[in-house]
mmCIF file of N, CA and C in Angstrom:
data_model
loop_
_atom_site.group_PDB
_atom_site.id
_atom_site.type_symbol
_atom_site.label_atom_id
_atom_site.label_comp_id
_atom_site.label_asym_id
_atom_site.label_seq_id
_atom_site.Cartn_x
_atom_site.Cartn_y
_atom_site.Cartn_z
ATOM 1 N N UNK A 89 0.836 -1.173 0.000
ATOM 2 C CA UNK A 89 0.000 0.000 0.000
ATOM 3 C C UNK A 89 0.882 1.238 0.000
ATOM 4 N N UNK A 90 0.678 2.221 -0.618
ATOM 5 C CA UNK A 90 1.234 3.537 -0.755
ATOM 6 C C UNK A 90 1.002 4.114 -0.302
ATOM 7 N N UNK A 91 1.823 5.246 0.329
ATOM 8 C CA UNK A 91 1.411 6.297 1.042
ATOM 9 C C UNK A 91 1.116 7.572 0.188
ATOM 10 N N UNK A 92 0.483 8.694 0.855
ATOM 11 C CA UNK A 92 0.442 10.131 -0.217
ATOM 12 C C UNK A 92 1.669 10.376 -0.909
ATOM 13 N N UNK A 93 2.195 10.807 -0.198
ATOM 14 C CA UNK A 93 3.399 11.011 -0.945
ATOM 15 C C UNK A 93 4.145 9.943 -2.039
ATOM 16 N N UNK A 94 4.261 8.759 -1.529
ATOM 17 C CA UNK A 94 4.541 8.080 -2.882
ATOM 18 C C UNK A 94 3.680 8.173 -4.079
ATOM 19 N N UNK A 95 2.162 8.049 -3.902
ATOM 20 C CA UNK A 95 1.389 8.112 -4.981
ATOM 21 C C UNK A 95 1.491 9.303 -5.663
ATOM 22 N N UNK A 96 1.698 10.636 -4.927
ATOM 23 C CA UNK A 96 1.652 11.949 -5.990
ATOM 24 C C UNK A 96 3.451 11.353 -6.781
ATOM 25 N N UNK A 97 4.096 10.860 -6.770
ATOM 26 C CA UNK A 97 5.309 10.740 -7.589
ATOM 27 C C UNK A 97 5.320 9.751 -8.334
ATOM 28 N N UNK A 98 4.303 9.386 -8.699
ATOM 29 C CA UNK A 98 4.745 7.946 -9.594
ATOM 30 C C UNK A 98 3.919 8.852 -10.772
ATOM 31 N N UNK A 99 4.805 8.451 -11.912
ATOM 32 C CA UNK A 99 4.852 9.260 -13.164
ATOM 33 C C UNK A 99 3.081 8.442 -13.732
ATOM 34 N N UNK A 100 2.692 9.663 -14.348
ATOM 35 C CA UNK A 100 1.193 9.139 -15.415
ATOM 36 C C UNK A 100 1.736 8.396 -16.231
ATOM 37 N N UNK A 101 0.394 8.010 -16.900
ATOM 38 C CA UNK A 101 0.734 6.768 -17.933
ATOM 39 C C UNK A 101 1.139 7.329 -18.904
ATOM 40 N N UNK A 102 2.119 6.699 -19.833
ATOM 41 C CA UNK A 102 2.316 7.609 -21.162
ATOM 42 C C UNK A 102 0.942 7.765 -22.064
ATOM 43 N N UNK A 103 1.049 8.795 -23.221
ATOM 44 C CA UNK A 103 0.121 9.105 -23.428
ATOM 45 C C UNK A 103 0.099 7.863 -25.131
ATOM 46 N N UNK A 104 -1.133 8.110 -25.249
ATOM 47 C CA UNK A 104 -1.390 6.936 -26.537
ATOM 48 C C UNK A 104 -0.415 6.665 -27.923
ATOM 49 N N UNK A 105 -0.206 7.952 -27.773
ATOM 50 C CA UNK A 105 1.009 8.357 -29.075
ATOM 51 C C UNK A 105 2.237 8.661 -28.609
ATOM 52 N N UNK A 106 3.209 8.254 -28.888
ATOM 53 C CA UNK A 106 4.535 8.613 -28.468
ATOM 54 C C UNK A 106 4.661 9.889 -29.216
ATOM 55 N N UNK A 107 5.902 10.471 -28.738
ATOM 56 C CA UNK A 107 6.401 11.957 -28.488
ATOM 57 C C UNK A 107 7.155 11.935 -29.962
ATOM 58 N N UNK A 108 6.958 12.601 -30.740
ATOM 59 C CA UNK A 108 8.042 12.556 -32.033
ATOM 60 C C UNK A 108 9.217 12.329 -31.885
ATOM 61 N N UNK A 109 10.135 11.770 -32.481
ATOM 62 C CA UNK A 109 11.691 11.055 -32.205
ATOM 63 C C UNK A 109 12.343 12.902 -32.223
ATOM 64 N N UNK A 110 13.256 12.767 -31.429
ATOM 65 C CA UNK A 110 13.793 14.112 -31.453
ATOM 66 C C UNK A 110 13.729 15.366 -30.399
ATOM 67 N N UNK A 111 12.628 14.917 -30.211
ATOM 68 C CA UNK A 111 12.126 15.775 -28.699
ATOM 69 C C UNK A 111 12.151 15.515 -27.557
ATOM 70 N N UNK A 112 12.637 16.542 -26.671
ATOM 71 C CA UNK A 112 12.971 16.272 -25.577
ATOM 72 C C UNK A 112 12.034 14.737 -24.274
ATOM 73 N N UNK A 113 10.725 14.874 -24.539
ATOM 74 C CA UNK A 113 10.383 13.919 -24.048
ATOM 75 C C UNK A 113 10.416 12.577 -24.476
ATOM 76 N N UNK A 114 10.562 12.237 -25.315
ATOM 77 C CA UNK A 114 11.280 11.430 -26.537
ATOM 78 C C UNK A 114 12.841 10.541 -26.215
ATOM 79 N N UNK A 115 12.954 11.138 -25.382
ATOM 80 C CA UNK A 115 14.663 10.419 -24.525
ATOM 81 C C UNK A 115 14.467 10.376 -23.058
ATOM 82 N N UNK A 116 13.543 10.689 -22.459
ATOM 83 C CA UNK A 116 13.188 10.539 -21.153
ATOM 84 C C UNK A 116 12.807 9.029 -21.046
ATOM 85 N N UNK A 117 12.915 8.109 -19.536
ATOM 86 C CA UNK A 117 12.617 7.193 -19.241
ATOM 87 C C UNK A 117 12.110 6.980 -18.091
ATOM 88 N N UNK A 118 10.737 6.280 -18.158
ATOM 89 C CA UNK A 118 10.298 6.420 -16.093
ATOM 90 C C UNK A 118 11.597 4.825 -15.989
ATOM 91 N N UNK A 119 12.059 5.397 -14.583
ATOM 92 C CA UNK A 119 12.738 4.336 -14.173
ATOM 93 C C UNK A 119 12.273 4.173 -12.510
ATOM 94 N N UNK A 120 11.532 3.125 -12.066
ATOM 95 C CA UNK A 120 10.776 2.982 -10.522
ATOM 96 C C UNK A 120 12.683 2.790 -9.673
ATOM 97 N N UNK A 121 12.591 3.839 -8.809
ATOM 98 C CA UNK A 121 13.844 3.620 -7.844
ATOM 99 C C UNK A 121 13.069 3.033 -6.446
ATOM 100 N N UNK A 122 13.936 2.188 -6.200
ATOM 101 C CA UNK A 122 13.933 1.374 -4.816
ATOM 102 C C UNK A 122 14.878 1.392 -3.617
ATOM 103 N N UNK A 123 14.749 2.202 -2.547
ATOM 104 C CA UNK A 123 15.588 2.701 -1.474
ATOM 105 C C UNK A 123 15.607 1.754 -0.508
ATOM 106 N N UNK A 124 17.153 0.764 -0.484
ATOM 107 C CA UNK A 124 16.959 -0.087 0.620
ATOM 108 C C UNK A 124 17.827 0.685 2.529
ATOM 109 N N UNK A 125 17.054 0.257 3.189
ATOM 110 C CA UNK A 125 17.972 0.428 4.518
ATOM 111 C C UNK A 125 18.679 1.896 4.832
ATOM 112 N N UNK A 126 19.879 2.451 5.332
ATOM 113 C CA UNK A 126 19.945 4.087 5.385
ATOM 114 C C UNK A 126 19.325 4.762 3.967
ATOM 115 N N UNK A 127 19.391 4.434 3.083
ATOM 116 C CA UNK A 127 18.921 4.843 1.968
ATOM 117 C C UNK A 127 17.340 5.567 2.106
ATOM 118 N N UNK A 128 16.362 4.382 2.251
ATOM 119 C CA UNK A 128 15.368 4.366 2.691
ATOM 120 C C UNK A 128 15.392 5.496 4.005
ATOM 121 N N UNK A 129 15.751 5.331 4.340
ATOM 122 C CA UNK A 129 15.355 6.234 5.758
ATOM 123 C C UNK A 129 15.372 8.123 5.231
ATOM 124 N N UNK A 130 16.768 8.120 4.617
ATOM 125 C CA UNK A 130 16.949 9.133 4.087
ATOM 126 C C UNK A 130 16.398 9.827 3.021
ATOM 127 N N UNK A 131 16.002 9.222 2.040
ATOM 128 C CA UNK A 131 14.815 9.330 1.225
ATOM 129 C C UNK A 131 13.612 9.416 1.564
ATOM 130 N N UNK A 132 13.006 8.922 2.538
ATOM 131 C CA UNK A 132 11.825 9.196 3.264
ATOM 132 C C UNK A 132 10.587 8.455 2.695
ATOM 133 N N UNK A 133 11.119 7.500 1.975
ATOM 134 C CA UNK A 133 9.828 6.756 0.913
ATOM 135 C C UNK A 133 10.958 5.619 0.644
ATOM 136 N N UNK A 134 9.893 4.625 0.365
ATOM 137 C CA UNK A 134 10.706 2.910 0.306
ATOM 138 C C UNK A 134 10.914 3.041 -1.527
ATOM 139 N N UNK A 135 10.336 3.909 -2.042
ATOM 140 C CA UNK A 135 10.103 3.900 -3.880
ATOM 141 C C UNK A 135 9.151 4.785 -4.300
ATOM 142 N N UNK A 136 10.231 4.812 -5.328
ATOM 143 C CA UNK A 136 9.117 5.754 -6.666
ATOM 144 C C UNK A 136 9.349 5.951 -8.287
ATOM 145 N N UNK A 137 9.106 6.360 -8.410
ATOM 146 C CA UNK A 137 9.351 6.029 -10.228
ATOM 147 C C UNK A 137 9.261 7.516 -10.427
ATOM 148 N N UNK A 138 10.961 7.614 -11.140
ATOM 149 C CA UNK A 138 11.068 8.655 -12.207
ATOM 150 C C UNK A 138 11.099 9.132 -13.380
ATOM 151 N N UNK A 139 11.098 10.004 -13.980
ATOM 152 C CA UNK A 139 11.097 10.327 -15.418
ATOM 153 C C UNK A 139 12.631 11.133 -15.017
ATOM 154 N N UNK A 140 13.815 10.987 -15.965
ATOM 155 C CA UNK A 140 15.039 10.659 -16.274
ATOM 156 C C UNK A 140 15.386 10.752 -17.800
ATOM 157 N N UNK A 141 16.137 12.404 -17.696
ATOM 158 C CA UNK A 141 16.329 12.474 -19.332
ATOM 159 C C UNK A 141 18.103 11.777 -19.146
ATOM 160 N N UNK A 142 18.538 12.020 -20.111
ATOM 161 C CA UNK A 142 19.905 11.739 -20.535
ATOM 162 C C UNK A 142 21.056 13.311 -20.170
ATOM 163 N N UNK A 143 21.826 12.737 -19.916
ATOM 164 C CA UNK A 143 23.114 14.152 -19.784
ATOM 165 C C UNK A 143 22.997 14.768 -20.858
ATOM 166 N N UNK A 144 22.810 14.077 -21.980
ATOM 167 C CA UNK A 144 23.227 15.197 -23.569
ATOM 168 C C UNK A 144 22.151 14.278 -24.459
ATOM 169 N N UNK A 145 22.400 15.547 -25.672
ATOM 170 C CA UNK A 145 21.743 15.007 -26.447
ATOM 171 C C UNK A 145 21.553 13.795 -27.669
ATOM 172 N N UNK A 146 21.308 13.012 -27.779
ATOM 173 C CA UNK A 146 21.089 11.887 -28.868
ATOM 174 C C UNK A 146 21.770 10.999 -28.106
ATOM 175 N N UNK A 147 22.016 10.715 -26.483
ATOM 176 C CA UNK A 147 22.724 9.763 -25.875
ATOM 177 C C UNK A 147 21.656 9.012 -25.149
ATOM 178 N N UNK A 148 21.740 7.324 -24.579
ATOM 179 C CA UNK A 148 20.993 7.302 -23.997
ATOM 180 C C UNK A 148 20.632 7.262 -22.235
ATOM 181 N N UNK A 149 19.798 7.385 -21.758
ATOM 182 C CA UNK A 149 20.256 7.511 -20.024
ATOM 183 C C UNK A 149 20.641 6.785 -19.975
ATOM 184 N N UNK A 150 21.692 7.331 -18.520
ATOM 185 C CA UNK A 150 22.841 5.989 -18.122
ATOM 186 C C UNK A 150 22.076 6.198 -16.401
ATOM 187 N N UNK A 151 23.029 5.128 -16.123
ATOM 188 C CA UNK A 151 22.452 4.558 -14.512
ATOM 189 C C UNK A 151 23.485 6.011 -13.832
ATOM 190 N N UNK A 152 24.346 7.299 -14.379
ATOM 191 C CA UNK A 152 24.717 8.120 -13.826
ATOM 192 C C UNK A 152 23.805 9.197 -13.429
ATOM 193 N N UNK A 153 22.493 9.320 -14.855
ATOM 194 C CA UNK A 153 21.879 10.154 -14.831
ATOM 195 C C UNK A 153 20.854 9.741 -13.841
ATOM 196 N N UNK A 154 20.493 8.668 -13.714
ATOM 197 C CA UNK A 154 19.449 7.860 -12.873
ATOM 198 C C UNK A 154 19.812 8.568 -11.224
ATOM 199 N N UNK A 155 21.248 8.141 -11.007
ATOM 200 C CA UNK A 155 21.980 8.536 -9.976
ATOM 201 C C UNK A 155 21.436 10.567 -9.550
ATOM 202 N N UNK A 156 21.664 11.071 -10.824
ATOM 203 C CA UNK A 156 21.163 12.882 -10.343
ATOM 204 C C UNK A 156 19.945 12.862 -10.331
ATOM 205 N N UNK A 157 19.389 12.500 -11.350
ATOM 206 C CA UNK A 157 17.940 12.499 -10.745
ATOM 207 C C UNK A 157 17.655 12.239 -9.698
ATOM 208 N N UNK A 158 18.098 11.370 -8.842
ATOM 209 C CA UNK A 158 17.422 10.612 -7.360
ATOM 210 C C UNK A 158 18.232 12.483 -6.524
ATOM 211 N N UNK A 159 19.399 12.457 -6.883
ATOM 212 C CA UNK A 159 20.128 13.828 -5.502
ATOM 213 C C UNK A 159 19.326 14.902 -6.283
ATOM 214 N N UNK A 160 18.838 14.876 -7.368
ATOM 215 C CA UNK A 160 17.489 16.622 -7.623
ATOM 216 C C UNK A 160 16.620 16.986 -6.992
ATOM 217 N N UNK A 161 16.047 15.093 -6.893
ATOM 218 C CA UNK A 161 14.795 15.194 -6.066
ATOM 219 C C UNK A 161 14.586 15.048 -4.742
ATOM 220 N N UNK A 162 16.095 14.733 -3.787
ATOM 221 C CA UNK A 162 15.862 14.718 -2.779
ATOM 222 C C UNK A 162 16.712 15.496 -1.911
ATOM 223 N N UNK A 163 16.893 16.103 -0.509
ATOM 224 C CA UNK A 163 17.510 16.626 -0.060
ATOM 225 C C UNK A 163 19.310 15.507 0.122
ATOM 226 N N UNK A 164 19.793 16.795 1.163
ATOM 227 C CA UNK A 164 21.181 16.174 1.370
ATOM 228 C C UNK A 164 21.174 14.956 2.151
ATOM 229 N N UNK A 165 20.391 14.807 3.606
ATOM 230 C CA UNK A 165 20.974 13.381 3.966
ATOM 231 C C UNK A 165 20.509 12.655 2.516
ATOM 232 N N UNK A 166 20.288 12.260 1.610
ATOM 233 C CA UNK A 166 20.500 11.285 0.793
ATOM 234 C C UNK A 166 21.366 11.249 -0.179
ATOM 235 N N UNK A 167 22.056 12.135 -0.046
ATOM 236 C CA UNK A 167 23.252 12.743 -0.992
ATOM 237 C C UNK A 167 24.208 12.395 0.010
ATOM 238 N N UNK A 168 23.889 12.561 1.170
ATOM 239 C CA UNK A 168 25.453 11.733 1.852
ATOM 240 C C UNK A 168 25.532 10.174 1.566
ATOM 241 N N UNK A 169 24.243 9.201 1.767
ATOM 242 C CA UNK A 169 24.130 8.234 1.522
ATOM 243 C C UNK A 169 24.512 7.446 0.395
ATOM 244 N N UNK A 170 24.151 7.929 -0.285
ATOM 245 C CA UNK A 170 24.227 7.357 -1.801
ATOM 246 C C UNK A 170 25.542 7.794 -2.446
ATOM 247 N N UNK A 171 26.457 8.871 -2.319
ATOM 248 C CA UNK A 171 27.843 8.535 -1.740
ATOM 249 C C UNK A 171 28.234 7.308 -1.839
ATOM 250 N N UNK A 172 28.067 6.365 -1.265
ATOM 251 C CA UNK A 172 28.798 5.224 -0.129
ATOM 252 C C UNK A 172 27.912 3.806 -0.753
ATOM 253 N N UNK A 173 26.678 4.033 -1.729
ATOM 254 C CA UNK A 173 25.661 3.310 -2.134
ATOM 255 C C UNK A 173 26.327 2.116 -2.931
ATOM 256 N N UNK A 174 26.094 1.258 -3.318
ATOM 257 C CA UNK A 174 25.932 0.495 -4.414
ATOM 258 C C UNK A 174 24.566 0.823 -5.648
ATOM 259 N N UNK A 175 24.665 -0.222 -6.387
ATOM 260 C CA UNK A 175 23.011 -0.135 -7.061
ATOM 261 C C UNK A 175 23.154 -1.514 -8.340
ATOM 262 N N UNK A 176 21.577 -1.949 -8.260
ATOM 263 C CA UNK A 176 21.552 -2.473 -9.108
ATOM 264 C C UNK A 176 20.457 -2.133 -10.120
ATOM 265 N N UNK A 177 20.432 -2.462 -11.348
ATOM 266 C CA UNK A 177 19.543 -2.126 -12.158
ATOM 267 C C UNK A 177 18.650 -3.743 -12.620
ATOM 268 N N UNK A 178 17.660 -3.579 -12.656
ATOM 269 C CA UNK A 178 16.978 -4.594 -12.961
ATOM 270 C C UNK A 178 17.655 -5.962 -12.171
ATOM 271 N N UNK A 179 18.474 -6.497 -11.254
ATOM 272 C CA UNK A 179 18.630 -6.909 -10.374
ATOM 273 C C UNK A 179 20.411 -7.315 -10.681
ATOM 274 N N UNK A 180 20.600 -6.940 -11.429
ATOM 275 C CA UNK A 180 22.232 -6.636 -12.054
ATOM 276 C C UNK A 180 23.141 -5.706 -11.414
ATOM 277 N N UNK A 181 24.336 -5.915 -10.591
ATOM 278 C CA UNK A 181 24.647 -5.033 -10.532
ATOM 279 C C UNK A 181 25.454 -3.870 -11.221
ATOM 280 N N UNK A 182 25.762 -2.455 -10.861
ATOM 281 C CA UNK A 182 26.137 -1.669 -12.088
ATOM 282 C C UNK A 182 27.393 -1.154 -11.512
ATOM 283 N N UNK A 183 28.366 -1.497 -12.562
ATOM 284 C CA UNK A 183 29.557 -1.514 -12.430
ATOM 285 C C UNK A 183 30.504 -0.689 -12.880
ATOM 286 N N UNK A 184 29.581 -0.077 -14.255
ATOM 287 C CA UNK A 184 29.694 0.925 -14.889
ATOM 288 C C UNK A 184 28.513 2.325 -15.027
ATOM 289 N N UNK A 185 28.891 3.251 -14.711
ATOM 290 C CA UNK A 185 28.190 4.379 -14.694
ATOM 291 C C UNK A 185 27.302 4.835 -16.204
ATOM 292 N N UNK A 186 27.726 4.160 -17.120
ATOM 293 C CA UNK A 186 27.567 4.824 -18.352
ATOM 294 C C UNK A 186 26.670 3.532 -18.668
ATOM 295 N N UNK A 187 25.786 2.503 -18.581
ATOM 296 C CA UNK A 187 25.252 1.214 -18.720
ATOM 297 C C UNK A 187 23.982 2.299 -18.866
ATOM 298 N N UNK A 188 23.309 2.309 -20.035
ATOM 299 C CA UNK A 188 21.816 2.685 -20.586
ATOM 300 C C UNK A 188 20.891 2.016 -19.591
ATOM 301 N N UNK A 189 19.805 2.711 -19.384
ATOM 302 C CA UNK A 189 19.005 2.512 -18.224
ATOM 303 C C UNK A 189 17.452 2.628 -19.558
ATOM 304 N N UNK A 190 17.190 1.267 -19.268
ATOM 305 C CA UNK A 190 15.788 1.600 -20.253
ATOM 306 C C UNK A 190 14.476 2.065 -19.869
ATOM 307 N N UNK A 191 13.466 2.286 -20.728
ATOM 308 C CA UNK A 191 12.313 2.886 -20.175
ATOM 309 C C UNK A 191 11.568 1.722 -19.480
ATOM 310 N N UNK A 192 10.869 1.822 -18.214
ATOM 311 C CA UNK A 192 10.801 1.525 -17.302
ATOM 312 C C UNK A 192 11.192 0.115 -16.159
ATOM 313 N N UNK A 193 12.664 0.469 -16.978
ATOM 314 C CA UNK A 193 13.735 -0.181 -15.179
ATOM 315 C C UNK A 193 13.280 0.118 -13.864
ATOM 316 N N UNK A 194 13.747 -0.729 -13.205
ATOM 317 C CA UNK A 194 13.819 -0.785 -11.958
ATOM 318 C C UNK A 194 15.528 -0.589 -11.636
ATOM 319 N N UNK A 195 15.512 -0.229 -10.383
ATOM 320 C CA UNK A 195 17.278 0.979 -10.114
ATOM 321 C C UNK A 195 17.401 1.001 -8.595
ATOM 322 N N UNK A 196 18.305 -0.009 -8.304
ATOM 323 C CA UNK A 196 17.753 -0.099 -6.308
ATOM 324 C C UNK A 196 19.129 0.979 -5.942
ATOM 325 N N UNK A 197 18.772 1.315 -5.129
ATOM 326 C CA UNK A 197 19.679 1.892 -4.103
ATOM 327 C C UNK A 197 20.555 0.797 -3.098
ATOM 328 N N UNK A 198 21.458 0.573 -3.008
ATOM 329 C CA UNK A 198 21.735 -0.398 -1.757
ATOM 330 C C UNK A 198 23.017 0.324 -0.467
ATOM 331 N N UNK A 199 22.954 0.711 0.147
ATOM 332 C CA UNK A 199 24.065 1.246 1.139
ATOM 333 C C UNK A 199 25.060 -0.181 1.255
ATOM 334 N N UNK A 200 26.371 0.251 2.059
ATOM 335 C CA UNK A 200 26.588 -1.246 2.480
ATOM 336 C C UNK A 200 26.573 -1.525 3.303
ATOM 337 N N UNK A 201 26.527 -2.856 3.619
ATOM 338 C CA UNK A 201 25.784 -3.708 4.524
ATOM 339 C C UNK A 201 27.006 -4.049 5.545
ATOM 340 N N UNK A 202 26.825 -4.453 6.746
ATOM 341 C CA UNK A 202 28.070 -5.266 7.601
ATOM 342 C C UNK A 202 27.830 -6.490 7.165
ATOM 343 N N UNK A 203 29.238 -6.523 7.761
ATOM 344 C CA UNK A 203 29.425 -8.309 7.724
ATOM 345 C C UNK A 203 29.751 -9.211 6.319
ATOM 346 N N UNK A 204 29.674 -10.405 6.473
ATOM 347 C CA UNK A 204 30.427 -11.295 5.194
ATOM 348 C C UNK A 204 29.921 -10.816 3.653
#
């Protein structure tokens, strides 16, 4: 179950017709982020799904841009956190910053954990 606040952030449905190739909404991607453990706390919501353009143009989002989007939308304790984060994308982890993030991935947050 969702709370208010998660529900006002989860992106509308796309609309029936896609956006003409070329235009800015046209390279955007909802990608649902998932905040585990300090993450979560600091974020203030367990998830939500963003819309996520690309750094430049005719490139496609990377799991870096995924990364600013999450510190745009949220204050600093989660910018200290995620710092120090891991992440996986679709349950992969990302190893490289520049790995294309498709339209609607999933993108966890993970802090690290103690122990083995």
């Amino acid at each position: 179950m969702m709370d208010d606040r998660q529900e006002s952030q989860l992106v509308p449905p796309e609309p029936a017709e896609p956006p003409p190739t070329g235009s800015a909404a046209a390279t955007t991607v909802a990608v649902r982020v998932r905040y585990f453990a300090g993450a979560r706390a600091a974020a203030g919501l367990a998830e939500e799904t963003l819309r996520v353009s690309p750094s430049a143009a005719d490139v496609p989002v990377s799991a870096a841009d995924v990364v600013r989007a999450v510190l745009a939308t949220h204050e600093e304790p989660l910018a200290r956190v995620v710092g120090a984060c891991g992440f996986l994308l679709d349950g992969v982890a990302v190893r490289d910053e520049t790995v294309s993030v498709p339209d609607g991935a999933e993108f966890d947050v993970l802090p690290p954990f103690a122990g083995g």
